[in-house]
XYZ file of N, CA and C in Angstrom:
519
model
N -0.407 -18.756 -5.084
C -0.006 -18.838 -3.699
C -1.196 -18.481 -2.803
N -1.050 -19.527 -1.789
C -2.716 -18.470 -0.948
C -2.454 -17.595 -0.118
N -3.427 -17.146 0.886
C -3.150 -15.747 1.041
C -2.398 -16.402 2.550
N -2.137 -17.329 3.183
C -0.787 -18.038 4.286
C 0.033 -17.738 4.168
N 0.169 -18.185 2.854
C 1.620 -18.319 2.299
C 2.237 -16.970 2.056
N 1.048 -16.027 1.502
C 1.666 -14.721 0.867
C 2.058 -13.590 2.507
N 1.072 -14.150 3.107
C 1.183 -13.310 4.527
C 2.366 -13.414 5.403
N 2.424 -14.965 5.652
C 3.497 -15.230 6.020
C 5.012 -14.968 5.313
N 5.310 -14.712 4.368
C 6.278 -14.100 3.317
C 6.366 -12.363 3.759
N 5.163 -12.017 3.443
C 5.369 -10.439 3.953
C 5.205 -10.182 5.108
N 5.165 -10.861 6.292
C 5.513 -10.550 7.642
C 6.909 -10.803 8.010
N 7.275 -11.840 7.228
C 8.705 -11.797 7.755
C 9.665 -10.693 6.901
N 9.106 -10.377 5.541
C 9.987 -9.389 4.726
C 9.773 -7.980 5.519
N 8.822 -7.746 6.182
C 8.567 -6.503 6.619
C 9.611 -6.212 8.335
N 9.468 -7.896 8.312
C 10.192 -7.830 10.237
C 11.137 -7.687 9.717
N 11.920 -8.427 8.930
C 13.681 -8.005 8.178
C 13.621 -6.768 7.800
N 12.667 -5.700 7.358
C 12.986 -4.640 6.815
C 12.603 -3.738 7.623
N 12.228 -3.375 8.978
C 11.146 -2.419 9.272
C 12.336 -1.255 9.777
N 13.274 -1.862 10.523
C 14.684 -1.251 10.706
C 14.509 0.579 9.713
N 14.975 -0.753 8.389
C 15.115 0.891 7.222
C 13.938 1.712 7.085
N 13.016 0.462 7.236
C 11.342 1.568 6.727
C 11.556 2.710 7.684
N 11.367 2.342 8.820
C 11.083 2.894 9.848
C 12.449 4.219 9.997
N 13.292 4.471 9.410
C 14.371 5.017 9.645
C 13.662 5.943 8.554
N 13.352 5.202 7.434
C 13.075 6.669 6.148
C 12.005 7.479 7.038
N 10.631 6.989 7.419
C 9.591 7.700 8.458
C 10.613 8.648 9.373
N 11.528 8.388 10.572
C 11.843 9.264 11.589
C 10.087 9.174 12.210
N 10.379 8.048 12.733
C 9.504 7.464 13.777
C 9.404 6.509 14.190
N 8.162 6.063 14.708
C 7.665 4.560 15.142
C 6.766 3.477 14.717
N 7.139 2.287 14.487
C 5.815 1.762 13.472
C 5.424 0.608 14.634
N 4.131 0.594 14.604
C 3.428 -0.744 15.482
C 2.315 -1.472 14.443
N 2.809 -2.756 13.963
C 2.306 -3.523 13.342
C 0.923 -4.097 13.821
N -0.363 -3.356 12.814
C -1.596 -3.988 13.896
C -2.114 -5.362 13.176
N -1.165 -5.877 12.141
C -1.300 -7.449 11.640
C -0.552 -8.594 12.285
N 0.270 -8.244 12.947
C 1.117 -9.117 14.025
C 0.471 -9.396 15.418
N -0.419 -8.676 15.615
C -1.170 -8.641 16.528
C -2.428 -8.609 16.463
N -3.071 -10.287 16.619
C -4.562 -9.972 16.510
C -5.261 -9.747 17.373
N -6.376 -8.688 17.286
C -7.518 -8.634 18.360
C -8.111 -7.818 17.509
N -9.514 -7.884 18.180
C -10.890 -7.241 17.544
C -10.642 -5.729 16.772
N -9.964 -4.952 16.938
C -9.267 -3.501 16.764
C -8.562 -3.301 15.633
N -7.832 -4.316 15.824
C -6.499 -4.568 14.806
C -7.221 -5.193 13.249
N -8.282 -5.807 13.411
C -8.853 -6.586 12.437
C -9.334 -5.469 11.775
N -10.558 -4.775 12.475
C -11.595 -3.560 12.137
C -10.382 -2.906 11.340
N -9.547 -2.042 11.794
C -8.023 -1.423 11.026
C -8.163 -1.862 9.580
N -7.444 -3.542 9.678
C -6.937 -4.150 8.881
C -8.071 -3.975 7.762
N -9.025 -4.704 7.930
C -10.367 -5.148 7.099
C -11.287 -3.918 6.916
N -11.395 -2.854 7.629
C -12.327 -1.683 6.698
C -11.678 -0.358 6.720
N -10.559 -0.201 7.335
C -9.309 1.248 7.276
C -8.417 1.162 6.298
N -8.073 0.060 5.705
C -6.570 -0.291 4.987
C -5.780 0.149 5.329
N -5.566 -0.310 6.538
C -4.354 -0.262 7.725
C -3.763 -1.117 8.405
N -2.578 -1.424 7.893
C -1.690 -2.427 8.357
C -1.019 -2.120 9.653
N -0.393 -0.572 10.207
C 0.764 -0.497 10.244
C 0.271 1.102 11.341
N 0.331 1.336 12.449
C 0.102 2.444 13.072
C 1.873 3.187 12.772
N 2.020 4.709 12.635
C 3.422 5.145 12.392
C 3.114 6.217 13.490
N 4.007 6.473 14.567
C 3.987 7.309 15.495
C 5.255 8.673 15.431
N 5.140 9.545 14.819
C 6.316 10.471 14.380
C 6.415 10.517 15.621
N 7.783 11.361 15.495
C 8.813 11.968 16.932
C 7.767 12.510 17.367
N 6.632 13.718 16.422
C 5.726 14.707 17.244
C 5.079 14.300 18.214
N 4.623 12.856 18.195
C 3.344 12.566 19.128
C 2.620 11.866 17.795
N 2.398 12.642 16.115
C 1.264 12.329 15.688
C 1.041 11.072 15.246
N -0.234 10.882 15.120
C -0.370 9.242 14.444
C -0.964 9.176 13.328
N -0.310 8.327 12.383
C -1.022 8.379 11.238
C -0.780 6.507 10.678
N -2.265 6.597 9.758
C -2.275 4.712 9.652
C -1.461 4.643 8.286
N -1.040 3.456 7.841
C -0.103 2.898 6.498
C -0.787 1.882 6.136
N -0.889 1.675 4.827
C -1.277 0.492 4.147
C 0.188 0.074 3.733
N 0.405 -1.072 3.638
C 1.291 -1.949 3.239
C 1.281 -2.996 2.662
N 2.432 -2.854 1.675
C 2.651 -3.832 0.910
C 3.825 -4.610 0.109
N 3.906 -5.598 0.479
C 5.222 -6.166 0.057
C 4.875 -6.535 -1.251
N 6.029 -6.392 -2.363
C 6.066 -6.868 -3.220
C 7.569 -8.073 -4.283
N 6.945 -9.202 -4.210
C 7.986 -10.351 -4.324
C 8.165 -10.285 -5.823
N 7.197 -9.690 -6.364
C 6.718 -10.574 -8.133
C 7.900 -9.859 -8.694
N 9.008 -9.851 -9.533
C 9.944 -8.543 -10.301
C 8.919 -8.422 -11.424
N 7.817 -8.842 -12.021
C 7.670 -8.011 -12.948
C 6.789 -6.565 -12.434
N 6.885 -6.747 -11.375
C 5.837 -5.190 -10.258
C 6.759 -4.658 -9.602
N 8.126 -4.823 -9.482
C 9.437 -3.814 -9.423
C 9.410 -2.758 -9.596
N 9.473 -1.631 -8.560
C 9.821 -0.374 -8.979
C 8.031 0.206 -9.378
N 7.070 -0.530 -8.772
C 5.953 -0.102 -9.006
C 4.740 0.102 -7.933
N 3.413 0.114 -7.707
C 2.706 0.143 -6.564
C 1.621 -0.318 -7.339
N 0.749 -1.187 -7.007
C 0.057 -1.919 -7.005
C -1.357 -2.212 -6.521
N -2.658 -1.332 -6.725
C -3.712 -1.456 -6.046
C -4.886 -2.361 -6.427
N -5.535 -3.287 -5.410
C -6.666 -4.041 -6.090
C -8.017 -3.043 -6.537
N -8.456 -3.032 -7.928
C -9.480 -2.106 -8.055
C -10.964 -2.499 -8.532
N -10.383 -4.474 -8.807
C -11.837 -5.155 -8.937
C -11.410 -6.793 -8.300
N -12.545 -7.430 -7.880
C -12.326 -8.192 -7.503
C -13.307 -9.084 -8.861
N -13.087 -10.585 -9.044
C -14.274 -11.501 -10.174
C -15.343 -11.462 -9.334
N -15.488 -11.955 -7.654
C -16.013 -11.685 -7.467
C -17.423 -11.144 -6.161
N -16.853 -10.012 -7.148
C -17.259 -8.651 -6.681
C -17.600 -8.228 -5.218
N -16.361 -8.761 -4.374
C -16.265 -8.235 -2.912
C -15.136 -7.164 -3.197
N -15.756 -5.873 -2.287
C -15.282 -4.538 -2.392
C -13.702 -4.900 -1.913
N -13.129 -4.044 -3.090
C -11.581 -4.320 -2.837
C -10.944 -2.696 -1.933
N -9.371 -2.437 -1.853
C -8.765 -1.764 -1.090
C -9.039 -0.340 -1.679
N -9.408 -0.354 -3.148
C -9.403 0.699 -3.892
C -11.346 1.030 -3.417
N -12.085 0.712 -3.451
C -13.260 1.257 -3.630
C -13.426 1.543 -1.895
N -12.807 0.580 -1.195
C -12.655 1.242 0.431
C -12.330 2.043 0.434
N -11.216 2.393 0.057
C -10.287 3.856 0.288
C -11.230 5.099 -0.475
N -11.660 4.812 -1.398
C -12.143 6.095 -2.172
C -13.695 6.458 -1.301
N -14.019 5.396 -0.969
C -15.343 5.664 0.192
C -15.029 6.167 1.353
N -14.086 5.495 2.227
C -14.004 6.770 3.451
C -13.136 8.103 2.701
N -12.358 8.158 2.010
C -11.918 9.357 1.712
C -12.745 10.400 1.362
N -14.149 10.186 0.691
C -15.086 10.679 0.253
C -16.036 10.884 1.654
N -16.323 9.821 2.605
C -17.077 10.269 3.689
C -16.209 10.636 5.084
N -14.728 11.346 4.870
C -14.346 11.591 5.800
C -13.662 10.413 6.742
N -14.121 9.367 7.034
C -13.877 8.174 7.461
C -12.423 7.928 7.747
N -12.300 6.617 8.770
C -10.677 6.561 8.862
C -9.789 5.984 7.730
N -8.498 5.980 7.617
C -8.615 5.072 6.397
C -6.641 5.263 6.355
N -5.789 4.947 5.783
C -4.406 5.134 5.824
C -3.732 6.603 5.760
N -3.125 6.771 5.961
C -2.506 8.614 5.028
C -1.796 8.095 4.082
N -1.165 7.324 4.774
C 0.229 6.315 3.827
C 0.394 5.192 3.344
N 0.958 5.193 2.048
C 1.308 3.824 1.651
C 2.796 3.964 1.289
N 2.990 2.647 2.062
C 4.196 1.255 1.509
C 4.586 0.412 0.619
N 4.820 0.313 -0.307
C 5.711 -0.578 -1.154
C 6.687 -1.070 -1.012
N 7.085 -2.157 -0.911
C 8.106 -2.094 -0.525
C 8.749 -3.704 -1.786
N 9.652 -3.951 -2.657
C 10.332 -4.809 -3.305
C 11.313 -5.469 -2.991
N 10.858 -6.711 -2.720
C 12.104 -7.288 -1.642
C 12.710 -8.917 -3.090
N 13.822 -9.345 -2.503
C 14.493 -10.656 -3.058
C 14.217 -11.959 -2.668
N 14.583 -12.825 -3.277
C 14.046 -13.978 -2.599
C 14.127 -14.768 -1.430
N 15.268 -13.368 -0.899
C 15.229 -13.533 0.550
C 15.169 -12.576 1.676
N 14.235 -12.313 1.309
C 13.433 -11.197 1.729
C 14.122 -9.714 1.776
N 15.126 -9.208 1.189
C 16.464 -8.244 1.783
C 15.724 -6.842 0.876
N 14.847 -5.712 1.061
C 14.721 -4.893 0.362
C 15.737 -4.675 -0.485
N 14.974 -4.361 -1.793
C 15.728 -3.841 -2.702
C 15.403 -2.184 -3.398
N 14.185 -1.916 -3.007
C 13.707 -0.389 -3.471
C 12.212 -0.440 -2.335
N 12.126 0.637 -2.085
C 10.423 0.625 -1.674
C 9.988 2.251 -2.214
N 9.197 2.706 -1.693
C 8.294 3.842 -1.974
C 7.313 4.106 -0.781
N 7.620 5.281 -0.009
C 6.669 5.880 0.732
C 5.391 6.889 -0.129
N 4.447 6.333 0.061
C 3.776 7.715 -0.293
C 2.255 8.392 0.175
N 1.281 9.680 -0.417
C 0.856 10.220 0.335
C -0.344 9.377 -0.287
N -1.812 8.400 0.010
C -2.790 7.937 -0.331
C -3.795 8.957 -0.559
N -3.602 9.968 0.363
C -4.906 10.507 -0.461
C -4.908 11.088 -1.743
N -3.475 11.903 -1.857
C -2.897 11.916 -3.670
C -3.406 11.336 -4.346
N -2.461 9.614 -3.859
C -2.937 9.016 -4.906
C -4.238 8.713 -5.423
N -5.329 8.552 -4.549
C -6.702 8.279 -4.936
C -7.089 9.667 -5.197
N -7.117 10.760 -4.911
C -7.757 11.742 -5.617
C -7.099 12.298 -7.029
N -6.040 11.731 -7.116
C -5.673 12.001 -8.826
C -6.202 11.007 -9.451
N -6.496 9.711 -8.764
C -7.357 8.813 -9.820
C -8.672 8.883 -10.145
N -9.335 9.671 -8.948
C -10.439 9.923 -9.483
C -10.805 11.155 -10.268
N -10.143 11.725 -10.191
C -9.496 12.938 -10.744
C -9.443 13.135 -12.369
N -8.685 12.000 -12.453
C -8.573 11.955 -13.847
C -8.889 9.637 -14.339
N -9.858 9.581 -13.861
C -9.748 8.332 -13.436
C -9.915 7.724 -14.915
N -10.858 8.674 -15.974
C -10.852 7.606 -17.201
C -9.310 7.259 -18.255
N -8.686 8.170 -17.629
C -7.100 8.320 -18.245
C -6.331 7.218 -17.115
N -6.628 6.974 -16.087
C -5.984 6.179 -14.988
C -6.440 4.906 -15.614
N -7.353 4.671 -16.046
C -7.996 3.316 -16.010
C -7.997 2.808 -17.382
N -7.822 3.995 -18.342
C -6.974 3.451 -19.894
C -5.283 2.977 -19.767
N -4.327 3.840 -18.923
C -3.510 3.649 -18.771
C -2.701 2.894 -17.838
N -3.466 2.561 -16.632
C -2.883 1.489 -15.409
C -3.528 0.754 -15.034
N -4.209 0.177 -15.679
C -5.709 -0.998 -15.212
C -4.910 -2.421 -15.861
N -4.967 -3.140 -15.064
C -4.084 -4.391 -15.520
C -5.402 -5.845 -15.174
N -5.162 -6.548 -16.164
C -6.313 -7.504 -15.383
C -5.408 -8.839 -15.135
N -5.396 -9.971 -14.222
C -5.222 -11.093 -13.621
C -5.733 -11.850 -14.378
N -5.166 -13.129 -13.787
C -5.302 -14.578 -14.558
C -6.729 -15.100 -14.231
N -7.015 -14.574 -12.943
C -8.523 -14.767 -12.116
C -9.686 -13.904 -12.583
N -9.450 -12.877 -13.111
C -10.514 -11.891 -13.369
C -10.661 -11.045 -12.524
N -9.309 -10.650 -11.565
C -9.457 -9.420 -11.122
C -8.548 -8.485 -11.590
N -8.731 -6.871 -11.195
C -7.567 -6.058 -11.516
C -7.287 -5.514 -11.201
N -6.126 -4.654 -11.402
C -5.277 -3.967 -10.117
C -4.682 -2.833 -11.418
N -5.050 -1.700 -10.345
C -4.298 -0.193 -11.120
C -2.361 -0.513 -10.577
N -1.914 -0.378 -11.620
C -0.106 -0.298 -11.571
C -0.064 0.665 -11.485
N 1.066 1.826 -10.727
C 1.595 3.018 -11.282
C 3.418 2.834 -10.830
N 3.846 3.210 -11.543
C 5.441 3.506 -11.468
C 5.741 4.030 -10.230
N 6.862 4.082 -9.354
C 7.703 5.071 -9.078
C 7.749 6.354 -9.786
N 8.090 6.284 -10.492
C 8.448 7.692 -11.441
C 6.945 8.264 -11.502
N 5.822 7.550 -11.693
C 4.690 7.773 -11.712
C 4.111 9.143 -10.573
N 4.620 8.994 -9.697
C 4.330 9.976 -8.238
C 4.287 11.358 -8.780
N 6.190 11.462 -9.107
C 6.486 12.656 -9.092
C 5.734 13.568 -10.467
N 5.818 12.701 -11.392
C 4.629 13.063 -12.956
C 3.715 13.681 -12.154
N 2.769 12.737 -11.301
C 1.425 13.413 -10.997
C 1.459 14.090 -9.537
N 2.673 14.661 -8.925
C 2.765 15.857 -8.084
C 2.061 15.198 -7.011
N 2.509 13.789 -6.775
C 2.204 12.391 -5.256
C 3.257 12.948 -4.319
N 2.959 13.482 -3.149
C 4.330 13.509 -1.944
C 4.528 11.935 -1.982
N 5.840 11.536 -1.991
C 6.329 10.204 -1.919
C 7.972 10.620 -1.847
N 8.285 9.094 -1.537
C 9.940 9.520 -0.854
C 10.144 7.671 -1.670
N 11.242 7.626 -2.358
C 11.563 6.264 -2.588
C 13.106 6.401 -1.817
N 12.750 4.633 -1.896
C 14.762 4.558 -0.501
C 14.938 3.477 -1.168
């Protein structure tokens, strides 16, 4: 599928769903992929930030997001950690500003929707967790959740259940 097709699929699964997302948060979400301009791109393309979330407090914090259609990635989260070729993927971004301080998500989204778009499970959770337990323990991450593609790229899997094992703040709905 190209990436039109896949975008257009998860913009509308996310507009059908943002209702609940946004209800598990107890806040506000402003989509900075629905809206293009120079800002929203920079976000998108070097923050891995889809998604501004504005709590009741005032605070702001960015979300990466991600819809997921495939059922055999059900009930799972999904990060790109190589590309064939070799343009820096979401995983080596994130672990670079996290490492230089830099802006970058707090949160990630999962979210598993049907073939018509109707959530069926998602997963909130805390990103910097997750990337500092992978690097953390990354040669055990990368024996155990390193998956490779039909293309020659690959993507770390981890469970749901996966979070709470490795002590991830996350909330599934």
């Amino acid at each position: 599928m190209s990436f039109t097709t896949d975008f257009t699929k998860a913009t509308q699964a996310y507009e059908l769903n943002k209702d609940i997302i946004q209800k598990q948060l107890n806040g506000e979400l402003y989509s900075l992929e629905l809206s293009k301009n120079e800002l929203n791109k920079l976000f998108d393309q070097h923050a891995s930030t889809d998604i501004l979330y504005k709590k009741k407090n005032g605070l702001m914090y960015g979300i990466a997001m991600r819809v997921n259609f495939n059922k055999n990635n059900f009930n799972s989260v999904t990060i790109r950690y190589s590309r064939a070729n070799g343009i820096k993927t979401e995983y080596a971004k994130t672990v670079d500003a996290i490492l230089n301080k830099a802006i970058t998500s707090f949160y990630g989204i999962q979210i598993d929707v049907d073939d018509e778009y109707k959530l069926i499970k998602g997963i909130i959770y805390n990103r910097y967790d997750l990337f500092n337990y992978i690097e953390n323990y990354k040669e055990k991450t990368i024996e155990n959740n390193l998956r490779e593609v039909w293309d020659g790229n690959t993507y770390l899997k981890f469970c749901y259940e996966d979070f709470n094992k490795f002590n991830i703040q996350n909330k599934t709905f």
